[in-house]
PDB file of C-alpha atoms in Angstrom:
ATOM      1  CA  SER S  30      -9.011   2.928  -8.523  1.00  0.00           C
ATOM      2  CA  ALA S  31      -7.139   6.196  -8.131  1.00  0.00           C
ATOM      3  CA  GLY S  32     -10.187   7.841  -6.594  1.00  0.00           C
ATOM      4  CA  LEU S  33      -9.880   5.695  -3.490  1.00  0.00           C
ATOM      5  CA  GLU S  34      -6.171   5.949  -2.989  1.00  0.00           C
ATOM      6  CA  PRO S  35      -5.252   7.926   0.152  1.00  0.00           C
ATOM      7  CA  ALA S  36      -3.125  10.954  -0.559  1.00  0.00           C
ATOM      8  CA  CYS S  37      -1.485  13.720   1.408  1.00  0.00           C
ATOM      9  CA  ARG S  38      -1.241  16.980  -0.529  1.00  0.00           C
ATOM     10  CA  PRO S  39      -0.528  20.588   0.404  1.00  0.00           C
ATOM     11  CA  SER S  40      -3.759  22.455   1.090  1.00  0.00           C
ATOM     12  CA  ASP S  41      -4.774  25.738   2.665  1.00  0.00           C
ATOM     13  CA  GLY S  42      -7.756  24.119   4.366  1.00  0.00           C
ATOM     14  CA  SER S  43     -10.283  25.256   1.767  1.00  0.00           C
ATOM     15  CA  GLY S  44      -9.554  22.414  -0.630  1.00  0.00           C
ATOM     16  CA  ARG S  45      -7.388  24.548  -2.943  1.00  0.00           C
ATOM     17  CA  ARG S  46      -3.985  23.170  -3.858  1.00  0.00           C
ATOM     18  CA  VAL S  47      -1.010  25.021  -2.461  1.00  0.00           C
ATOM     19  CA  ASP S  48       2.439  25.240  -4.006  1.00  0.00           C
ATOM     20  CA  PRO S  49       4.615  22.894  -1.904  1.00  0.00           C
ATOM     21  CA  GLU S  50       7.381  25.501  -1.967  1.00  0.00           C
ATOM     22  CA  LEU S  51       5.081  27.926  -0.180  1.00  0.00           C
ATOM     23  CA  ARG S  52       3.827  25.504   2.434  1.00  0.00           C
ATOM     24  CA  GLN S  53       4.868  26.583   5.914  1.00  0.00           C
ATOM     25  CA  VAL S  54       3.260  23.837   7.981  1.00  0.00           C
ATOM     26  CA  GLU S  55       2.571  20.180   7.483  1.00  0.00           C
ATOM     27  CA  CYS S  56      -1.042  19.310   6.776  1.00  0.00           C
ATOM     28  CA  ILE S  57      -3.187  16.371   5.735  1.00  0.00           C
ATOM     29  CA  GLU S  58      -5.699  16.765   2.918  1.00  0.00           C
ATOM     30  CA  ILE S  59      -8.615  14.360   2.794  1.00  0.00           C
ATOM     31  CA  ASP S  60     -11.274  13.895   0.132  1.00  0.00           C
ATOM     32  CA  ILE S  61     -14.680  13.644   1.799  1.00  0.00           C
ATOM     33  CA  GLY S  62     -18.053  12.696   0.366  1.00  0.00           C
ATOM     34  CA  ARG S  63     -17.190   9.303  -1.117  1.00  0.00           C
ATOM     35  CA  GLU S  64     -19.048   6.108  -0.362  1.00  0.00           C
ATOM     36  CA  LEU S  65     -15.896   4.568   1.069  1.00  0.00           C
ATOM     37  CA  ALA S  66     -14.595   7.479   3.110  1.00  0.00           C
ATOM     38  CA  TRP S  67     -10.888   7.476   3.933  1.00  0.00           C
ATOM     39  CA  GLU S  68     -10.822  10.306   6.475  1.00  0.00           C
ATOM     40  CA  ARG S  69     -10.005   8.288   9.580  1.00  0.00           C
ATOM     41  CA  PHE S  70      -7.666   5.992   7.682  1.00  0.00           C
ATOM     42  CA  VAL S  71      -5.642   8.825   6.164  1.00  0.00           C
ATOM     43  CA  ILE S  72      -5.384  10.767   9.419  1.00  0.00           C
ATOM     44  CA  ALA S  73      -4.272   7.693  11.379  1.00  0.00           C
ATOM     45  CA  HIS S  74      -1.811   6.728   8.628  1.00  0.00           C
ATOM     46  CA  GLU S  75      -0.157  10.138   8.547  1.00  0.00           C
ATOM     47  CA  LEU S  76      -0.115  10.556  12.330  1.00  0.00           C
ATOM     48  CA  ALA S  77       1.549   7.162  12.660  1.00  0.00           C
ATOM     49  CA  HIS S  78       4.561   8.569  10.801  1.00  0.00           C
ATOM     50  CA  THR S  79       4.784  11.419  13.291  1.00  0.00           C
ATOM     51  CA  TRP S  80       4.199   9.348  16.397  1.00  0.00           C
ATOM     52  CA  LEU S  81       6.581   6.480  15.689  1.00  0.00           C
ATOM     53  CA  ALA S  82       9.108   6.287  18.526  1.00  0.00           C
ATOM     54  CA  PRO S  83      12.752   7.155  17.706  1.00  0.00           C
ATOM     55  CA  GLN S  84      13.822   3.507  17.870  1.00  0.00           C
ATOM     56  CA  TRP S  85      11.853   2.924  14.650  1.00  0.00           C
ATOM     57  CA  ASN S  86      13.801   5.566  12.709  1.00  0.00           C
ATOM     58  CA  ALA S  87      16.001   2.946  11.071  1.00  0.00           C
ATOM     59  CA  LEU S  88      13.036   1.258   9.416  1.00  0.00           C
ATOM     60  CA  PRO S  89      13.130   1.387   5.582  1.00  0.00           C
ATOM     61  CA  GLN S  90      10.565   3.857   4.270  1.00  0.00           C
ATOM     62  CA  ILE S  91       8.299   1.330   2.589  1.00  0.00           C
ATOM     63  CA  LEU S  92       8.083  -0.681   5.820  1.00  0.00           C
ATOM     64  CA  GLU S  93       7.189   2.473   7.720  1.00  0.00           C
ATOM     65  CA  GLU S  94       4.419   3.003   5.183  1.00  0.00           C
ATOM     66  CA  GLY S  95       3.249  -0.529   5.908  1.00  0.00           C
ATOM     67  CA  LEU S  96       3.125   0.210   9.635  1.00  0.00           C
ATOM     68  CA  ALA S  97       1.197   3.411   8.933  1.00  0.00           C
ATOM     69  CA  ASP S  98      -1.324   1.452   6.860  1.00  0.00           C
ATOM     70  CA  MET S  99      -1.810  -0.904   9.793  1.00  0.00           C
ATOM     71  CA  ALA S 100      -2.589   2.097  11.997  1.00  0.00           C
ATOM     72  CA  GLY S 101      -5.031   3.387   9.400  1.00  0.00           C
ATOM     73  CA  ALA S 102      -6.795   0.036   9.269  1.00  0.00           C
ATOM     74  CA  ARG S 103      -7.166   0.014  13.052  1.00  0.00           C
ATOM     75  CA  ALA S 104      -8.772   3.458  12.894  1.00  0.00           C
ATOM     76  CA  ASP S 105     -11.098   2.599  10.004  1.00  0.00           C
ATOM     77  CA  PRO S 106     -11.589  -1.153   9.498  1.00  0.00           C
ATOM     78  CA  GLU S 107     -13.714  -0.735   6.348  1.00  0.00           C
ATOM     79  CA  ALA S 108     -11.089   1.392   4.657  1.00  0.00           C
ATOM     80  CA  GLY S 109      -8.513  -1.104   5.893  1.00  0.00           C
ATOM     81  CA  VAL S 110     -10.313  -3.896   4.047  1.00  0.00           C
ATOM     82  CA  CYS S 111     -10.297  -1.846   0.857  1.00  0.00           C
ATOM     83  CA  ARG S 112      -6.624  -0.975   1.314  1.00  0.00           C
ATOM     84  CA  ARG S 113      -5.671  -4.645   1.793  1.00  0.00           C
ATOM     85  CA  LEU S 114      -7.677  -5.508  -1.306  1.00  0.00           C
ATOM     86  CA  PHE S 115      -5.803  -2.869  -3.305  1.00  0.00           C
ATOM     87  CA  HIS S 116      -2.463  -4.099  -1.987  1.00  0.00           C
ATOM     88  CA  GLY S 117      -3.293  -7.721  -2.759  1.00  0.00           C
ATOM     89  CA  LEU S 118      -4.448  -6.899  -6.284  1.00  0.00           C
ATOM     90  CA  ARG S 119      -1.328  -4.849  -6.990  1.00  0.00           C
ATOM     91  CA  LEU S 120       0.921  -7.657  -5.775  1.00  0.00           C
ATOM     92  CA  VAL S 121      -0.726 -10.428  -7.785  1.00  0.00           C
ATOM     93  CA  THR S 122      -0.689  -8.135 -10.816  1.00  0.00           C
ATOM     94  CA  TRP S 123       3.057  -7.624 -10.332  1.00  0.00           C
ATOM     95  CA  ALA S 124       3.407 -11.397 -10.051  1.00  0.00           C
ATOM     96  CA  GLY S 125       1.752 -11.668 -13.471  1.00  0.00           C
ATOM     97  CA  ILE S 126      -1.269 -13.720 -12.420  1.00  0.00           C
ATOM     98  CA  GLY S 127      -4.015 -11.240 -11.505  1.00  0.00           C
ATOM     99  CA  TRP S 128      -7.118 -12.152  -9.515  1.00  0.00           C
ATOM    100  CA  PRO S 129     -10.124 -14.160 -10.813  1.00  0.00           C
ATOM    101  CA  TYR S 130     -13.543 -12.565 -10.575  1.00  0.00           C
ATOM    102  CA  VAL S 131     -17.129 -13.394 -11.431  1.00  0.00           C
ATOM    103  CA  VAL S 132     -19.771 -10.674 -11.560  1.00  0.00           C
ATOM    104  CA  GLU S 133     -23.360 -10.580 -12.787  1.00  0.00           C
ATOM    105  CA  ARG S 134     -24.404  -7.713 -15.046  1.00  0.00           C
ATOM    106  CA  ASN S 135     -27.858  -7.402 -16.573  1.00  0.00           C
ATOM    107  CA  GLY S 136     -28.650 -11.006 -15.730  1.00  0.00           C
ATOM    108  CA  LYS S 137     -25.473 -12.326 -17.334  1.00  0.00           C
ATOM    109  CA  LYS S 138     -22.414 -13.662 -15.550  1.00  0.00           C
ATOM    110  CA  GLU S 139     -19.090 -12.192 -16.507  1.00  0.00           C
ATOM    111  CA  ALA S 140     -15.778 -13.745 -15.511  1.00  0.00           C
ATOM    112  CA  GLY S 141     -12.161 -12.869 -16.054  1.00  0.00           C
ATOM    113  CA  MET S 142      -8.902 -11.888 -14.417  1.00  0.00           C
ATOM    114  CA  LEU S 143      -8.592  -8.595 -12.600  1.00  0.00           C
ATOM    115  CA  HIS S 144      -5.368  -6.605 -12.810  1.00  0.00           C
ATOM    116  CA  MET S 145      -4.650  -3.432 -10.919  1.00  0.00           C
ATOM    117  CA  GLY S 146      -1.813  -1.007 -11.513  1.00  0.00           C
ATOM    118  CA  ARG S 147       0.581  -2.806 -13.830  1.00  0.00           C
ATOM    119  CA  PRO S 148       4.140  -1.712 -12.927  1.00  0.00           C
ATOM    120  CA  GLY S 149       5.933   0.554 -15.363  1.00  0.00           C
ATOM    121  CA  LYS S 150       9.510   1.409 -16.216  1.00  0.00           C
ATOM    122  CA  GLY S 151      11.680   2.552 -13.348  1.00  0.00           C
ATOM    123  CA  LEU S 152      10.374   0.084 -10.769  1.00  0.00           C
ATOM    124  CA  PRO S 153      13.217  -0.835  -8.397  1.00  0.00           C
ATOM    125  CA  SER S 154      14.055  -4.409  -7.531  1.00  0.00           C
ATOM    126  CA  LEU S 155      12.720  -5.779  -4.252  1.00  0.00           C
ATOM    127  CA  ALA S 156      16.029  -4.992  -2.564  1.00  0.00           C
ATOM    128  CA  GLY S 157      16.067  -1.582  -4.224  1.00  0.00           C
ATOM    129  CA  MET S 158      12.632  -0.830  -2.780  1.00  0.00           C
ATOM    130  CA  LEU S 159      13.971  -1.518   0.698  1.00  0.00           C
ATOM    131  CA  GLU S 160      16.886   0.860   0.122  1.00  0.00           C
ATOM    132  CA  LEU S 161      14.671   3.870  -0.654  1.00  0.00           C
ATOM    133  CA  ASP S 162      14.308   6.681   1.850  1.00  0.00           C
ATOM    134  CA  GLY S 163      11.545   9.191   2.547  1.00  0.00           C
ATOM    135  CA  THR S 164      12.450  11.230  -0.519  1.00  0.00           C
ATOM    136  CA  SER S 165      13.576   8.724  -3.128  1.00  0.00           C
ATOM    137  CA  TYR S 166      10.532   6.472  -2.810  1.00  0.00           C
ATOM    138  CA  HIS S 167       8.496   9.120  -4.636  1.00  0.00           C
ATOM    139  CA  ASP S 168      10.810   8.914  -7.657  1.00  0.00           C
ATOM    140  CA  VAL S 169      10.265   5.379  -8.898  1.00  0.00           C
ATOM    141  CA  GLY S 170       8.707   5.801 -12.315  1.00  0.00           C
ATOM    142  CA  GLY S 171       5.158   6.963 -11.703  1.00  0.00           C
ATOM    143  CA  ASP S 172       2.117   6.525  -9.495  1.00  0.00           C
ATOM    144  CA  GLN S 173       1.532   2.846 -10.293  1.00  0.00           C
ATOM    145  CA  ASN S 174       5.059   1.951  -9.211  1.00  0.00           C
ATOM    146  CA  GLU S 175       4.788   4.091  -6.083  1.00  0.00           C
ATOM    147  CA  ASN S 176       1.491   2.471  -5.132  1.00  0.00           C
ATOM    148  CA  LEU S 177       3.121  -0.930  -5.532  1.00  0.00           C
ATOM    149  CA  LEU S 178       5.774   0.127  -3.002  1.00  0.00           C
ATOM    150  CA  TYR S 179       3.013   0.637  -0.446  1.00  0.00           C
ATOM    151  CA  ALA S 180       1.696  -2.852  -1.198  1.00  0.00           C
ATOM    152  CA  VAL S 181       5.142  -4.421  -0.849  1.00  0.00           C
ATOM    153  CA  GLY S 182       5.779  -2.584   2.413  1.00  0.00           C
ATOM    154  CA  TYR S 183       2.442  -3.624   3.876  1.00  0.00           C
ATOM    155  CA  ALA S 184       2.859  -7.278   2.869  1.00  0.00           C
ATOM    156  CA  LEU S 185       6.371  -7.437   4.348  1.00  0.00           C
ATOM    157  CA  VAL S 186       5.215  -5.865   7.613  1.00  0.00           C
ATOM    158  CA  GLN S 187       2.432  -8.438   7.794  1.00  0.00           C
ATOM    159  CA  GLN S 188       4.868 -11.246   7.031  1.00  0.00           C
ATOM    160  CA  LEU S 189       7.590 -10.186   9.478  1.00  0.00           C
ATOM    161  CA  GLY S 190       5.499  -8.907  12.381  1.00  0.00           C
ATOM    162  CA  LEU S 191       6.275  -6.071  14.768  1.00  0.00           C
ATOM    163  CA  PRO S 192       8.665  -7.927  17.122  1.00  0.00           C
ATOM    164  CA  LYS S 193      10.996  -8.924  14.288  1.00  0.00           C
ATOM    165  CA  LEU S 194      10.883  -5.430  12.775  1.00  0.00           C
ATOM    166  CA  LYS S 195      11.755  -3.945  16.147  1.00  0.00           C
ATOM    167  CA  GLN S 196      14.701  -6.305  16.473  1.00  0.00           C
ATOM    168  CA  LEU S 197      15.987  -5.242  13.063  1.00  0.00           C
ATOM    169  CA  CYS S 198      15.773  -1.570  14.036  1.00  0.00           C
ATOM    170  CA  GLU S 199      17.544  -2.189  17.356  1.00  0.00           C
ATOM    171  CA  ARG S 200      20.318  -4.075  15.595  1.00  0.00           C
ATOM    172  CA  ALA S 201      20.805  -1.286  13.051  1.00  0.00           C
ATOM    173  CA  LEU S 202      20.955   1.373  15.769  1.00  0.00           C
ATOM    174  CA  ALA S 203      23.410  -0.726  17.796  1.00  0.00           C
ATOM    175  CA  GLU S 204      25.688  -0.938  14.763  1.00  0.00           C
ATOM    176  CA  GLY S 205      25.398   2.774  14.047  1.00  0.00           C
ATOM    177  CA  LEU S 206      23.425   2.385  10.816  1.00  0.00           C
ATOM    178  CA  ALA S 207      20.902   5.016   9.750  1.00  0.00           C
ATOM    179  CA  GLN S 208      18.688   2.421   8.046  1.00  0.00           C
ATOM    180  CA  VAL S 209      18.174  -1.318   8.288  1.00  0.00           C
ATOM    181  CA  PRO S 210      20.011  -2.863   5.291  1.00  0.00           C
ATOM    182  CA  ALA S 211      17.820  -4.433   2.642  1.00  0.00           C
ATOM    183  CA  ASP S 212      19.601  -7.775   2.972  1.00  0.00           C
ATOM    184  CA  TRP S 213      18.677  -7.966   6.667  1.00  0.00           C
ATOM    185  CA  VAL S 214      15.010  -7.518   5.835  1.00  0.00           C
ATOM    186  CA  LEU S 215      15.142 -10.064   3.035  1.00  0.00           C
ATOM    187  CA  ALA S 216      16.901 -12.606   5.271  1.00  0.00           C
ATOM    188  CA  ALA S 217      14.345 -12.074   8.049  1.00  0.00           C
ATOM    189  CA  ALA S 218      11.561 -12.712   5.536  1.00  0.00           C
ATOM    190  CA  GLU S 219      13.436 -15.722   4.115  1.00  0.00           C
ATOM    191  CA  LEU S 220      13.748 -13.989   0.748  1.00  0.00           C
ATOM    192  CA  SER S 221      16.649 -13.194  -1.544  1.00  0.00           C
ATOM    193  CA  ARG S 222      17.520 -10.438  -3.973  1.00  0.00           C
ATOM    194  CA  GLU S 223      16.229 -12.713  -6.719  1.00  0.00           C
ATOM    195  CA  SER S 224      12.781 -13.163  -5.161  1.00  0.00           C
ATOM    196  CA  GLY S 225      11.246 -10.148  -6.882  1.00  0.00           C
ATOM    197  CA  SER S 226       7.798 -10.497  -8.341  1.00  0.00           C
ATOM    198  CA  LEU S 227       7.683 -14.236  -7.591  1.00  0.00           C
ATOM    199  CA  TRP S 228       7.310 -13.352  -3.911  1.00  0.00           C
ATOM    200  CA  ALA S 229       4.418 -11.068  -4.849  1.00  0.00           C
ATOM    201  CA  ILE S 230       2.218 -14.123  -5.323  1.00  0.00           C
ATOM    202  CA  SER S 231       1.981 -13.986  -1.530  1.00  0.00           C
ATOM    203  CA  GLY S 232      -0.318 -11.004  -2.071  1.00  0.00           C
ATOM    204  CA  GLN S 233      -3.060 -13.622  -2.313  1.00  0.00           C
ATOM    205  CA  ARG S 234      -2.896 -13.883   1.485  1.00  0.00           C
ATOM    206  CA  LEU S 235      -4.111 -10.299   1.805  1.00  0.00           C
ATOM    207  CA  ILE S 236      -7.393 -11.095   0.066  1.00  0.00           C
ATOM    208  CA  GLY S 237      -9.696 -12.933   2.454  1.00  0.00           C
ATOM    209  CA  GLU S 238     -13.467 -13.068   2.767  1.00  0.00           C
ATOM    210  CA  PRO S 239     -13.904  -9.377   3.733  1.00  0.00           C
ATOM    211  CA  GLU S 240     -11.788  -8.280   0.779  1.00  0.00           C
ATOM    212  CA  GLU S 241     -13.664 -10.618  -1.574  1.00  0.00           C
ATOM    213  CA  ARG S 242     -16.963  -9.077  -0.446  1.00  0.00           C
ATOM    214  CA  MET S 243     -15.545  -5.606  -0.999  1.00  0.00           C
ATOM    215  CA  LEU S 244     -14.391  -6.574  -4.480  1.00  0.00           C
ATOM    216  CA  GLU S 245     -17.779  -8.067  -5.341  1.00  0.00           C
ATOM    217  CA  HIS S 246     -19.505  -4.899  -4.165  1.00  0.00           C
ATOM    218  CA  CYS S 247     -17.235  -2.642  -6.199  1.00  0.00           C
ATOM    219  CA  LEU S 248     -17.571  -4.691  -9.371  1.00  0.00           C
ATOM    220  CA  ARG S 249     -21.293  -5.402  -9.092  1.00  0.00           C
ATOM    221  CA  ASP S 250     -22.135  -1.744  -8.595  1.00  0.00           C
ATOM    222  CA  GLU S 251     -19.594  -0.621 -11.182  1.00  0.00           C
ATOM    223  CA  GLY S 252     -17.589   1.069  -8.488  1.00  0.00           C
ATOM    224  CA  PRO S 253     -14.125   2.597  -8.656  1.00  0.00           C
ATOM    225  CA  PHE S 254     -12.271  -0.291 -10.292  1.00  0.00           C
ATOM    226  CA  ARG S 255     -11.016  -0.239 -13.833  1.00  0.00           C
ATOM    227  CA  PHE S 256     -10.280  -3.805 -14.796  1.00  0.00           C
ATOM    228  CA  ARG S 257      -9.243  -5.787 -17.792  1.00  0.00           C
ATOM    229  CA  LYS S 258     -10.267  -9.299 -18.737  1.00  0.00           C
ATOM    230  CA  GLU S 259      -7.785 -11.789 -20.064  1.00  0.00           C
TER     231      GLU S 259
END
């Protein structure tokens, strides 16, 4: 699955990696030539960070990432479907249940449970995820954990909605807080610090008919997924 994950890396425009310490300007690197191209999604996602109005500055980083994913999905609906599928699979994997699949290979049906990106050591609690900032959310125990943060942020943004998120930001700014406290977000979502991976079962809501069709396509054609049966 890593081949389809959007990424922003330092580049000199020719595709060569650049030492981040030497980078003088911000840039967005995209990987072109894939069947499911992410160009528009990645550009819209990254620009959303830049174009968010100042009143959104108090938003926890993972929720800002969720908003940016929403912008990416508006710019590229197909990539948005794939992104929601990834997020849903990561969440149900974190919840410990996975996602059932049936695929036909060489005239034979194969069924099992699909898991994507099992969390590793260092994963913060749900409240801890909401306390991360733009720097610390990269230091959470590896790529699988970081990708799960994106899934959590997206699912919470979907659950709360923009009006409620805006209210939280306005309240934080009115009280002189640099970031919306995690407990405010959890209360708004009717969650607690103990919710954790049990809440992640809600990732099932991200996988609708379009995402199911995308999953079937990827599995049938032996696409980018690496999955394990149980």
